[in-house]
XYZ file of C-alpha atoms in Angstrom:
769
model
C -0.222 25.500 25.325
C -3.479 25.001 24.448
C -5.339 27.006 21.566
C -8.369 28.965 23.102
C -10.588 25.472 25.051
C -10.221 26.408 28.548
C -13.655 25.378 30.671
C -16.597 27.841 30.517
C -19.605 28.001 31.684
C -22.754 29.186 29.971
C -23.727 31.493 32.646
C -21.796 33.752 31.080
C -23.322 34.094 27.776
C -26.731 32.636 26.111
C -25.917 29.946 23.341
C -28.729 30.012 20.602
C -28.258 26.791 18.979
C -30.612 24.792 20.644
C -31.081 21.130 18.889
C -29.405 18.769 16.683
C -31.090 16.624 14.269
C -29.845 12.878 12.650
C -30.829 11.216 9.799
C -28.417 8.301 8.942
C -29.198 6.025 6.282
C -26.904 2.967 5.840
C -26.094 0.976 2.315
C -24.173 -2.324 3.269
C -21.058 0.084 3.654
C -21.888 3.593 3.009
C -23.527 5.812 4.891
C -25.349 9.476 4.364
C -25.783 11.688 7.217
C -28.708 14.509 7.151
C -27.386 16.967 10.332
C -30.314 19.854 11.252
C -29.130 22.275 13.446
C -31.499 25.087 15.015
C -31.005 27.978 16.115
C -32.639 30.989 17.746
C -32.119 34.390 19.130
C -33.165 35.056 22.139
C -31.432 38.369 22.712
C -32.556 42.105 21.667
C -29.395 42.542 19.857
C -28.479 40.567 15.493
C -25.981 37.997 16.317
C -23.425 35.729 14.727
C -23.206 32.153 16.294
C -19.575 30.598 15.633
C -19.507 26.629 16.365
C -17.005 24.523 16.110
C -17.418 20.457 15.700
C -15.978 18.089 14.679
C -16.651 15.581 11.775
C -15.232 12.128 10.481
C -11.853 12.835 8.824
C -13.130 10.911 5.640
C -16.191 12.633 5.344
C -17.590 13.878 1.826
C -19.682 16.893 3.025
C -22.023 17.658 -0.168
C -24.409 19.952 0.809
C -25.327 22.548 3.086
C -28.419 24.473 3.586
C -30.561 27.187 5.894
C -34.129 27.311 6.476
C -35.265 30.637 8.073
C -39.328 31.159 8.489
C -40.710 29.741 4.759
C -37.123 30.742 3.240
C -34.546 28.185 2.291
C -31.043 29.424 0.709
C -28.986 26.653 -0.528
C -25.132 27.070 0.028
C -22.696 27.138 -3.206
C -18.841 25.773 -3.233
C -16.315 28.233 -3.858
C -12.817 28.927 -3.192
C -12.504 29.985 0.555
C -10.942 33.054 0.528
C -13.658 34.092 -2.155
C -16.609 32.643 0.006
C -14.530 34.614 3.476
C -14.676 37.952 1.408
C -19.043 36.886 0.720
C -19.649 36.088 3.574
C -18.013 39.450 4.807
C -19.673 41.751 2.832
C -22.848 39.959 3.539
C -22.750 40.601 7.072
C -21.384 44.479 6.380
C -24.242 44.935 4.304
C -27.017 43.631 7.168
C -27.609 40.787 5.374
C -27.848 37.391 6.134
C -25.428 34.553 5.681
C -23.978 31.213 6.526
C -20.274 29.535 5.627
C -19.373 26.240 6.620
C -15.667 25.810 6.645
C -12.774 22.629 6.761
C -9.909 23.297 9.290
C -7.018 23.568 7.029
C -4.975 22.107 9.801
C -7.487 18.656 10.050
C -10.289 17.434 7.793
C -12.062 16.213 10.709
C -12.734 19.970 11.943
C -15.462 22.311 10.629
C -16.735 25.546 11.551
C -19.950 27.076 11.183
C -20.651 30.520 11.381
C -24.367 31.624 10.935
C -24.245 35.728 10.571
C -27.585 38.397 11.210
C -29.378 36.032 12.992
C -32.178 38.685 14.096
C -33.770 39.334 17.825
C -36.464 36.345 18.066
C -35.490 35.110 14.876
C -34.648 31.311 14.301
C -33.252 29.280 11.440
C -32.363 25.823 10.728
C -28.896 24.678 9.386
C -28.738 21.752 7.673
C -25.958 19.586 6.657
C -25.343 16.520 4.629
C -22.353 14.173 4.080
C -21.579 10.722 2.948
C -18.866 8.240 4.403
C -17.559 5.087 4.113
C -17.433 2.293 6.883
C -14.780 0.821 8.843
C -14.801 -2.468 9.289
C -13.791 -3.933 12.656
C -11.962 -6.835 14.359
C -15.277 -8.636 14.848
C -16.212 -7.764 10.836
C -18.742 -5.210 12.450
C -19.082 -2.075 10.384
C -18.463 1.040 12.368
C -20.203 4.575 12.186
C -19.288 7.237 14.796
C -21.480 10.805 14.933
C -18.694 13.223 16.853
C -19.910 14.808 19.881
C -17.002 15.440 21.703
C -13.532 17.704 20.294
C -11.336 17.741 22.345
C -8.738 20.461 23.202
C -6.112 20.247 20.194
C -3.038 20.301 21.299
C -0.329 22.698 19.295
C 3.056 23.119 18.984
C 5.011 25.920 20.339
C 5.762 27.793 17.391
C 2.608 27.417 15.624
C 0.423 28.925 18.612
C -2.332 31.239 17.641
C -2.485 30.073 13.728
C -5.311 26.771 14.497
C -8.935 27.445 14.211
C -10.801 28.608 17.799
C -12.965 26.282 19.858
C -14.887 26.837 22.784
C -15.190 23.282 25.151
C -17.793 22.917 28.316
C -18.079 19.579 30.547
C -20.060 17.128 28.654
C -22.619 17.638 31.343
C -23.447 21.625 30.699
C -23.574 21.126 26.666
C -26.899 23.262 26.159
C -28.197 21.253 23.378
C -30.038 18.172 22.992
C -29.839 15.480 20.145
C -32.155 13.335 18.577
C -30.733 10.704 16.325
C -32.153 7.915 14.118
C -30.817 5.555 11.679
C -32.327 3.370 8.460
C -30.243 0.174 7.432
C -30.575 -1.768 4.424
C -28.102 -4.132 2.630
C -28.332 -7.409 0.209
C -27.240 -9.402 3.130
C -29.730 -9.701 6.344
C -28.387 -7.241 9.526
C -27.689 -9.584 11.893
C -27.530 -6.906 14.778
C -26.880 -3.475 15.707
C -25.200 -2.397 18.948
C -23.877 0.597 20.755
C -22.122 2.576 23.223
C -25.144 4.407 23.747
C -28.881 3.329 24.774
C -31.284 1.914 21.874
C -35.090 1.426 21.511
C -35.104 -2.127 20.031
C -33.999 -2.916 16.598
C -37.004 -2.997 14.292
C -36.693 -4.887 11.155
C -39.142 -3.392 8.215
C -38.942 -6.967 6.188
C -39.156 -10.573 6.683
C -35.795 -10.717 4.992
C -33.953 -8.798 7.838
C -32.245 -6.655 4.805
C -34.026 -3.912 6.345
C -34.278 -2.246 9.512
C -34.091 1.157 11.606
C -33.113 1.829 15.043
C -33.020 5.566 16.667
C -30.858 6.185 20.341
C -33.396 5.704 23.321
C -34.997 8.504 24.853
C -33.227 10.875 27.669
C -29.727 10.574 25.819
C -27.253 13.278 26.001
C -24.875 15.024 23.477
C -22.225 13.794 25.987
C -20.486 11.534 24.041
C -19.825 10.342 20.771
C -22.486 8.078 19.073
C -21.006 4.857 17.956
C -23.052 1.838 16.394
C -21.673 -0.687 15.542
C -23.610 -2.960 12.473
C -23.206 -6.575 11.644
C -24.511 -8.632 8.250
C -24.677 -12.005 7.456
C -21.671 -13.160 5.329
C -19.723 -9.913 5.923
C -16.967 -10.822 3.865
C -18.360 -10.613 -0.173
C -17.194 -8.527 -2.338
C -19.554 -6.433 -4.000
C -19.562 -3.549 -6.856
C -21.734 -0.428 -7.384
C -22.152 0.939 -10.807
C -23.513 4.727 -10.225
C -24.766 6.606 -13.318
C -23.422 10.429 -13.799
C -25.808 13.208 -13.446
C -27.594 14.048 -16.172
C -26.797 17.795 -16.383
C -23.156 16.995 -16.165
C -21.181 17.145 -19.012
C -20.047 13.557 -20.222
C -16.176 13.338 -19.912
C -15.820 14.734 -16.462
C -16.325 12.802 -13.074
C -19.580 13.967 -12.490
C -20.679 13.137 -15.747
C -19.530 9.854 -16.489
C -20.486 6.813 -14.335
C -18.455 6.045 -11.537
C -17.525 2.137 -9.623
C -16.760 1.364 -6.290
C -15.284 -1.829 -5.656
C -15.333 -3.241 -2.116
C -13.047 -6.437 -1.831
C -11.487 -8.773 0.224
C -8.626 -10.889 -0.337
C -8.269 -14.343 0.673
C -3.987 -15.139 1.119
C -3.595 -19.147 0.833
C -3.644 -21.151 4.597
C -0.213 -22.039 3.926
C 1.242 -18.634 3.913
C -1.295 -17.378 6.756
C -0.533 -20.216 9.122
C 3.008 -19.345 9.822
C 3.964 -16.053 11.879
C 6.793 -14.109 11.470
C 10.061 -14.396 13.362
C 11.374 -11.206 12.919
C 10.595 -7.385 12.414
C 11.404 -4.317 14.460
C 8.588 -3.285 16.831
C 8.793 1.100 18.016
C 5.867 1.331 20.275
C 4.990 4.914 20.611
C 2.580 6.044 23.893
C 0.782 9.531 24.371
C 1.540 10.746 27.800
C -0.020 13.724 27.231
C -2.606 14.825 30.377
C -5.561 13.791 28.814
C -4.457 9.970 28.961
C -4.965 10.530 32.779
C -8.889 10.250 31.887
C -11.107 7.588 33.015
C -11.688 5.003 29.755
C -15.412 5.340 30.058
C -17.651 7.357 31.870
C -18.241 4.267 34.338
C -17.021 4.944 38.001
C -14.369 2.861 39.010
C -12.928 1.572 35.683
C -9.346 1.996 34.665
C -7.544 5.053 33.234
C -6.401 5.312 29.730
C -3.015 5.488 30.421
C -3.482 2.459 32.705
C -5.315 0.448 29.987
C -2.250 1.791 27.608
C 0.120 -0.194 30.295
C -1.694 -3.553 30.514
C -2.218 -3.422 26.989
C 1.681 -3.141 26.441
C 2.567 -5.576 28.677
C 0.575 -7.954 27.183
C 1.685 -6.492 23.174
C 5.420 -7.171 24.652
C 4.982 -10.707 25.744
C 3.777 -11.566 22.489
C 6.749 -10.825 20.353
C 8.770 -13.322 18.729
C 12.088 -13.818 19.612
C 14.909 -12.934 17.443
C 12.944 -9.687 16.530
C 13.924 -6.238 17.791
C 12.121 -3.521 19.859
C 12.053 0.035 21.567
C 9.210 2.108 23.158
C 8.851 5.748 22.817
C 6.638 7.803 24.760
C 5.686 11.557 24.431
C 3.562 14.355 25.125
C 5.477 18.068 25.372
C 8.819 16.145 24.875
C 9.603 12.931 24.131
C 11.018 10.099 25.782
C 12.923 6.514 24.670
C 13.462 3.496 26.702
C 16.928 2.718 24.211
C 19.116 4.517 22.432
C 18.303 2.203 19.481
C 16.229 -0.580 19.274
C 17.451 -3.754 20.614
C 16.915 -7.709 20.018
C 13.625 -9.118 21.873
C 15.619 -11.185 25.206
C 14.353 -11.777 28.450
C 16.951 -9.285 29.479
C 16.104 -6.339 27.618
C 11.994 -7.450 28.290
C 12.458 -6.727 31.731
C 14.298 -3.833 31.850
C 11.320 -2.372 29.108
C 8.369 -3.897 31.544
C 9.757 -2.226 34.449
C 10.200 1.206 32.562
C 6.302 0.858 31.089
C 5.189 0.223 34.697
C 6.150 3.702 35.676
C 4.806 5.348 33.068
C 2.315 8.172 34.137
C 0.129 10.962 32.111
C 2.506 13.695 32.900
C 3.855 14.339 30.353
C 1.704 17.617 29.231
C 0.305 18.572 25.557
C 0.239 15.981 22.140
C 3.535 16.904 20.359
C 3.819 13.680 18.266
C 5.697 14.940 15.190
C 9.025 15.427 16.892
C 9.001 11.549 18.302
C 7.844 10.696 14.619
C 11.124 12.602 13.003
C 13.546 11.084 15.178
C 11.974 7.472 14.577
C 12.475 8.238 11.199
C 15.923 9.205 11.538
C 17.091 6.240 13.108
C 18.559 3.669 10.565
C 16.303 0.563 9.982
C 18.158 -2.674 10.865
C 18.575 -5.260 7.693
C 16.216 -8.250 7.385
C 13.938 -6.396 10.347
C 10.963 -4.744 9.083
C 10.084 -1.612 10.950
C 6.421 -1.699 12.398
C 5.351 1.245 14.616
C 2.381 1.073 16.486
C 0.951 4.597 17.679
C -1.839 4.606 20.711
C -2.534 8.419 21.440
C -6.402 10.284 22.223
C -5.475 11.944 19.121
C -5.524 15.599 19.884
C -3.573 17.475 17.572
C -3.823 20.237 15.561
C -1.395 19.823 13.166
C -2.625 16.615 11.599
C -1.783 17.134 8.347
C 2.080 17.798 8.847
C 1.850 14.147 10.947
C 0.748 12.031 8.198
C 2.854 13.660 5.507
C 5.764 12.846 7.624
C 4.788 9.091 7.876
C 3.309 9.299 4.253
C 7.098 10.640 3.350
C 8.432 7.226 5.305
C 5.917 5.101 4.464
C 8.436 3.143 2.299
C 10.493 1.828 5.232
C 7.675 1.105 7.643
C 4.271 -0.088 8.918
C 1.943 2.235 10.539
C -0.767 0.924 13.092
C -2.798 3.820 15.138
C -4.977 3.551 18.224
C -7.371 6.157 19.111
C -8.177 5.864 22.562
C -10.696 7.692 24.015
C -14.115 10.361 22.968
C -12.878 13.031 20.976
C -9.829 11.123 19.239
C -9.318 12.829 15.713
C -10.459 9.965 13.061
C -8.525 12.410 10.679
C -5.560 11.891 12.309
C -5.613 8.016 13.843
C -7.094 6.634 10.147
C -4.312 8.985 8.117
C -1.826 7.314 10.130
C -2.456 4.284 8.889
C -3.681 4.896 5.613
C -0.489 6.596 4.298
C 1.533 4.245 6.823
C 0.470 0.775 4.928
C -1.097 -0.252 8.403
C -4.305 -0.289 10.300
C -6.496 1.849 12.437
C -8.555 1.070 15.491
C -10.755 3.478 17.745
C -10.976 2.492 21.636
C -14.329 4.255 23.059
C -16.813 3.603 25.360
C -15.914 -0.096 27.394
C -14.587 -1.514 24.421
C -11.130 -3.217 25.780
C -8.191 -2.122 23.796
C -6.704 -5.745 24.383
C -8.183 -7.299 21.453
C -8.024 -4.565 19.041
C -4.085 -4.234 19.120
C -3.164 -8.008 19.211
C -5.181 -7.974 15.970
C -3.283 -5.262 14.454
C -0.338 -7.478 15.892
C -1.554 -10.370 13.990
C -1.581 -8.276 11.170
C 1.819 -6.875 11.517
C 3.381 -10.101 11.728
C 1.566 -11.608 8.250
C 3.677 -11.135 5.793
C 4.448 -7.639 3.789
C 2.526 -7.874 0.444
C 4.529 -6.855 -2.180
C 4.175 -5.341 -6.014
C 0.067 -4.939 -5.955
C -1.120 -4.055 -9.054
C -5.251 -3.156 -10.263
C -5.737 -4.231 -13.525
C -9.289 -3.841 -15.876
C -11.138 -5.692 -18.454
C -14.111 -3.757 -19.644
C -15.969 -3.876 -23.429
C -13.915 -2.464 -26.312
C -14.899 1.810 -26.295
C -14.773 1.924 -22.290
C -11.715 3.234 -20.642
C -10.831 3.499 -17.181
C -9.886 6.497 -14.881
C -8.801 5.233 -11.282
C -9.790 7.567 -8.874
C -8.272 6.029 -5.356
C -4.558 5.989 -4.723
C -2.665 3.056 -5.559
C -3.437 0.109 -3.315
C -0.120 -0.185 -1.048
C -1.114 -2.550 1.506
C -3.701 -5.427 1.743
C -4.612 -8.080 5.367
C -6.210 -10.740 5.109
C -9.988 -10.252 5.152
C -9.787 -6.872 5.181
C -11.695 -4.794 3.079
C -9.842 -2.362 -0.123
C -12.015 0.027 -1.612
C -11.544 1.036 -5.553
C -12.845 3.847 -7.391
C -13.065 4.751 -10.523
C -14.561 6.689 -13.472
C -15.785 4.809 -16.305
C -15.633 6.382 -19.546
C -17.300 5.964 -22.821
C -20.500 3.411 -23.823
C -21.636 0.299 -22.953
C -24.317 -2.177 -23.145
C -26.567 -3.273 -19.821
C -25.958 -6.325 -20.488
C -22.323 -5.927 -20.697
C -19.807 -7.024 -17.737
C -16.523 -5.354 -16.168
C -13.853 -7.390 -14.202
C -11.081 -6.002 -12.388
C -7.612 -7.943 -10.743
C -5.688 -7.507 -8.107
C -2.328 -8.817 -8.260
C 0.277 -9.720 -5.650
C 3.302 -11.171 -4.778
C 2.782 -12.995 -0.544
C 5.775 -14.236 0.656
C 7.585 -14.732 -2.746
C 4.133 -16.772 -4.382
C 2.280 -14.852 -6.876
C -1.524 -14.170 -5.954
C -4.499 -12.801 -7.202
C -7.976 -11.979 -6.602
C -10.959 -11.137 -9.135
C -14.257 -9.732 -9.132
C -16.572 -9.718 -12.339
C -19.432 -6.993 -12.114
C -22.169 -6.208 -14.209
C -22.003 -2.117 -16.201
C -25.345 -1.518 -15.888
C -26.287 1.472 -13.278
C -27.322 0.850 -9.966
C -30.777 3.382 -9.694
C -31.433 5.892 -6.824
C -27.777 6.016 -5.612
C -27.914 9.945 -5.287
C -25.056 10.642 -6.751
C -22.960 9.005 -3.432
C -20.653 6.838 -5.350
C -19.709 10.021 -7.080
C -19.212 12.158 -4.024
C -17.048 9.421 -2.236
C -15.123 8.784 -5.518
C -14.511 12.812 -5.082
C -13.394 12.930 -2.179
C -11.125 9.910 -2.487
C -9.391 11.988 -5.369
C -9.472 15.826 -3.387
C -7.924 13.663 -0.580
C -5.008 12.338 -2.632
C -3.990 15.454 -4.141
C -4.107 17.127 -0.808
C -1.708 15.311 0.359
C 0.612 15.702 -2.373
C 4.130 17.083 -1.728
C 4.154 20.740 0.383
C 6.872 23.462 -0.054
C 8.854 23.433 3.116
C 6.408 26.515 4.372
C 3.652 23.788 3.674
C 2.173 25.197 0.672
C 0.792 23.523 -1.623
C 1.723 24.044 -5.751
C -0.515 26.829 -6.981
C -1.632 23.711 -10.089
C -2.652 21.016 -7.509
C -4.579 23.644 -5.281
C -6.437 24.252 -8.240
C -7.464 21.121 -9.314
C -8.976 21.048 -5.781
C -10.718 23.274 -6.004
C -12.302 22.767 -9.641
C -13.020 19.107 -8.447
C -14.629 20.074 -5.212
C -16.567 23.035 -7.255
C -17.902 20.690 -9.654
C -18.980 17.412 -7.194
C -19.582 19.890 -4.843
C -18.094 18.341 -2.118
C -16.036 19.820 0.598
C -12.138 20.500 0.645
C -9.390 22.615 2.230
C -9.163 25.140 -0.233
C -13.101 25.385 -0.842
C -16.027 26.542 1.740
C -20.139 26.334 1.363
C -20.839 29.719 1.486
C -24.928 31.130 1.216
C -26.445 34.751 1.476
C -30.366 35.181 2.071
C -30.483 37.812 -0.731
C -33.639 38.133 -0.915
C -34.099 39.808 3.227
C -34.553 43.294 1.618
C -34.453 45.404 4.748
C -30.833 44.907 6.078
C -30.204 43.941 9.722
C -30.104 47.131 11.854
C -27.557 46.609 15.028
C -24.645 46.005 16.197
C -23.128 42.136 15.568
C -22.456 40.385 18.662
C -20.162 37.458 18.391
C -21.078 33.940 20.186
C -19.228 31.060 20.464
C -20.902 27.570 20.656
C -19.712 25.679 23.170
C -19.025 21.877 22.343
C -18.379 18.882 24.676
C -15.052 18.158 25.733
C -14.610 15.094 28.247
C -14.932 15.117 31.558
C -11.858 15.971 33.156
C -9.976 15.109 36.647
C -8.678 17.330 38.511
C -5.150 16.051 37.750
C -5.915 17.092 34.231
C -7.797 19.909 34.952
C -4.308 21.623 36.477
C -2.061 19.950 33.520
C -4.126 22.215 31.053
C -3.854 25.014 32.437
C -0.834 25.681 34.810
C 2.918 25.427 34.083
C 4.520 22.532 35.236
C 6.033 24.614 38.341
C 2.588 25.290 39.279
C 1.532 21.368 38.459
C 4.523 20.159 41.008
C 3.376 22.861 43.783
C -0.190 22.222 43.285
C 0.464 18.455 43.487
C 2.533 18.863 46.567
C -0.590 20.784 47.863
C -3.583 18.535 46.665
C -2.004 15.276 48.494
C -1.464 18.082 51.666
C -5.042 18.378 51.495
C -5.678 14.505 51.393
C -6.560 14.386 47.625
C -4.834 11.116 46.585
C -4.334 10.004 42.917
C -6.197 7.125 42.419
C -4.420 3.865 43.151
C -3.880 1.172 40.298
C -6.526 -1.176 39.574
C -5.483 -4.865 40.667
C -4.550 -6.399 36.808
C -7.167 -9.554 36.487
C -5.892 -13.074 36.515
C -5.480 -13.005 32.506
C -2.859 -10.259 32.948
C -1.073 -11.658 35.836
C -0.545 -14.776 34.227
C 0.835 -12.596 31.312
C 3.407 -10.653 33.202
C 4.859 -13.682 34.437
C 5.948 -15.796 31.050
C 9.472 -15.520 29.880
C 10.747 -13.768 26.721
C 11.344 -17.422 25.479
C 7.590 -18.070 25.989
C 7.794 -20.583 29.084
C 6.710 -19.935 32.376
C 8.760 -20.949 35.884
C 7.238 -23.397 38.546
C 6.770 -20.779 42.059
C 4.149 -18.986 44.213
C 3.528 -16.057 41.844
C 2.498 -18.477 38.949
C 0.312 -20.954 42.088
C -1.618 -17.448 42.175
C -1.877 -16.497 39.184
C -3.642 -19.497 38.301
C -5.909 -19.470 41.917
C -4.160 -22.045 43.164
C -1.327 -23.365 46.330
C 2.555 -24.244 45.766
C 1.242 -27.392 46.960
C -1.161 -28.403 44.511
C 0.614 -27.523 41.243
C 3.752 -29.040 42.057
C 2.123 -32.204 41.260
C 4.693 -35.352 40.027
C 6.540 -33.377 36.614
C 8.470 -33.639 33.403
C 10.413 -30.650 34.166
C 9.718 -27.001 36.166
C 9.508 -25.255 33.182
C 7.778 -27.438 31.301
C 5.415 -28.765 34.152
C 4.178 -24.574 34.566
C 4.243 -23.673 30.588
C 1.468 -26.765 30.443
C -0.091 -25.641 33.466
C -0.724 -22.077 32.163
C -1.555 -23.036 29.061
C -4.280 -25.417 30.339
C -5.210 -22.314 32.094
C -6.107 -20.249 29.057
C -7.378 -22.683 27.236
C -9.819 -24.011 29.833
C -10.651 -20.004 31.973
C -9.868 -17.481 29.356
C -11.443 -19.174 25.722
C -13.693 -15.677 25.187
C -10.625 -13.818 25.308
C -8.479 -15.946 23.349
C -7.432 -13.139 20.915
C -5.748 -11.573 23.172
C -3.432 -14.703 24.710
C -3.449 -16.654 21.156
C 0.359 -15.461 19.991
C 2.233 -15.563 23.507
C 0.363 -19.126 23.510
C 1.587 -20.078 20.272
C 4.949 -18.797 21.441
C 4.456 -21.093 24.686
C 3.743 -24.133 22.480
C 6.643 -23.933 20.263
C 8.822 -23.554 23.288
C 7.330 -26.595 24.672
C 8.281 -27.989 20.941
C 11.498 -27.649 21.081
C 12.045 -28.299 24.924
C 10.201 -31.876 25.246
C 12.219 -34.954 24.606
C 8.943 -37.064 25.094
C 5.623 -35.750 23.740
C 3.944 -38.558 24.983
C 4.337 -38.082 27.983
C 3.532 -34.309 28.089
C 0.225 -35.523 26.796
C -0.046 -37.878 29.091
C 0.798 -35.306 32.131
C -1.673 -32.686 29.827
C -4.508 -35.399 30.910
C -3.517 -35.366 34.243
C -3.867 -31.649 34.718
C -7.879 -31.659 35.023
C -7.924 -32.848 38.583
C -5.756 -29.522 39.281
C -8.731 -27.661 38.365
C -12.309 -26.672 39.582
C -15.022 -29.649 38.602
C -16.157 -27.399 35.943
C -12.621 -27.644 33.633
C -14.287 -29.959 30.697
C -10.142 -30.696 29.377
C -11.823 -33.435 26.340
C -14.256 -30.223 25.248
C -11.327 -27.355 25.760
C -8.288 -28.767 23.606
C -8.112 -31.659 21.143
C -4.825 -32.908 23.372
C -3.580 -35.034 20.120
C -3.223 -31.833 18.341
C -1.975 -29.496 21.350
C 1.586 -29.477 21.017
C 2.425 -31.448 17.204
C 1.108 -30.519 14.309
C 1.191 -34.461 13.406
C -2.089 -35.887 15.098
C -0.147 -39.258 15.245
C 2.495 -38.440 17.409
């Protein structure tokens, strides 16, 4: 059931939010975002404007103020119930008041109430937050300004408890957006990309370490604004020490210096060159109605569910022999292909692929909690580490409950999560991966799902890092208090952040050292970072606020009782930390009251819900959102009778055609289907050959290396499996290499084999073979 998220038109009532201005400042991998929301009441009665909108789930909201005429009112952070009472009291007495609250169900949804805006009056609301930028598969740093807040599915037993959201199609959003960004880093900025049109990047110095960029004219706030920022030599460990707030008491979080360490562990090549041949891979696919949306706004593109099916094909073909797997799908209910995970074989693979090909976005809402409970109820298979892959567009409202469940079971598995499309919940996607010891990915705009999923599969096939510990070497008289939770997972080349409070005195010339020790494939390893204890200037308490946010999130994720209630001691600690640092939490709110307004505002107060963009919704999805299953069935019949056809599945591209023909063992069969996938006739491929399967597999590998190098990250694992099969099958290595050299006659003239492949190393590790 959807919770007050119907599609409405703006003609029914005026909307007082007129424009949003956003200024982004990026320093290395940390961003400060300042949003100004401009309101105007054109009605003849006082208004209360309520705007429910998304923010990144790990953002630290640290400033909230309102300007009316020449008067600025800066909000304070207070315990949530106290703030609500002050807001209600202010409205009752005719005063202007402003309330900003974080949702108790999900930390990426906020509610802003602008109370008692008189007729003809304007108000500007200033909201500021800081956030760490996530590292993408191609080493870009991702910033996302959420514009789309999808309807959040609410489980049946919780209906009425969630936040109230008013949504309109993106084309009807009545307010505009202006967006500009300034980027600075110790390393040169190589490029900035976006899913939206940008004006050209402007460098501010000759070293190209500072640059500005802004949205091109004419942008409509109808989709998320995503920036990808690329630096040269991005994988450099860094340390930032920030001085405490002068007005704060020494010994407190805000009064002491705080250090932020950014580490990029490098694992021994001997370990990384091997790929695990075991594991239990559980794939959990969202089949709710919204998965029937297009992957982007371009006409003729595939839907999310069809892209997910193609991705599952690639993922399943890339799994190693000897592993176990199962596939779950969910909506209002859930299904699984096998009663329990089965061993990976040609038979089980074919059975799974048939079921995957039939999967549609036809299971209604997005109830992810129950399938997760069922997965965790299954006993783990000895010596087969469980790896959970979750694919969803993230439209749930019980986010914290879902993440808590993953956290409770984190000792038995790693969780890799994928947010699909605009409006997916960053709190859910990031939370699943963080608490599940895995990795999160977002697929938006024109992104292809396949390369991002295959990167996560490579992470899953890496040996699990165990016995992780962090030790500090600091000058005498300086002690350290960790603000970050213990590191539970490390991946090759992926960033790990550590926040810590430093108490005591030291000279500006003093240095500290942090050592991360761990065990990898049974071998002890470590990474070290030396750093200066001299505080950096002009950091604006950004590091303190991010450290406070990290600690607040850790406390909020602590155990709750059967009713989901926190211990009063934990709640008190969060409130104290939130008030001290000025950073939002689920137990506090920002409250601002205009006490300088002497004359009370008269007249009945009218509430106006400001709509936010939801995605372009297909007729089928719209039917699913507002009809029962019986009505959906009948409307489907009526639609088909009236000539409305469900879009046909797009044809698979040549790569996916070839992948679909690979066997579980890694080989291909020499048949007309393979010839068609390679773009050749049966006669052209049936040349003299060592054996049919060997020849077919060599043909497929040569085609991949010759024509699909631009998508190598997608097929690399299944190619490794094919090469492994060849190594165990071919009895005469010299014969096979000669056969490979002859293949260039089969393909087009522009296929330059010697430049594409080192043939002497193609099948064998020993270059002399």
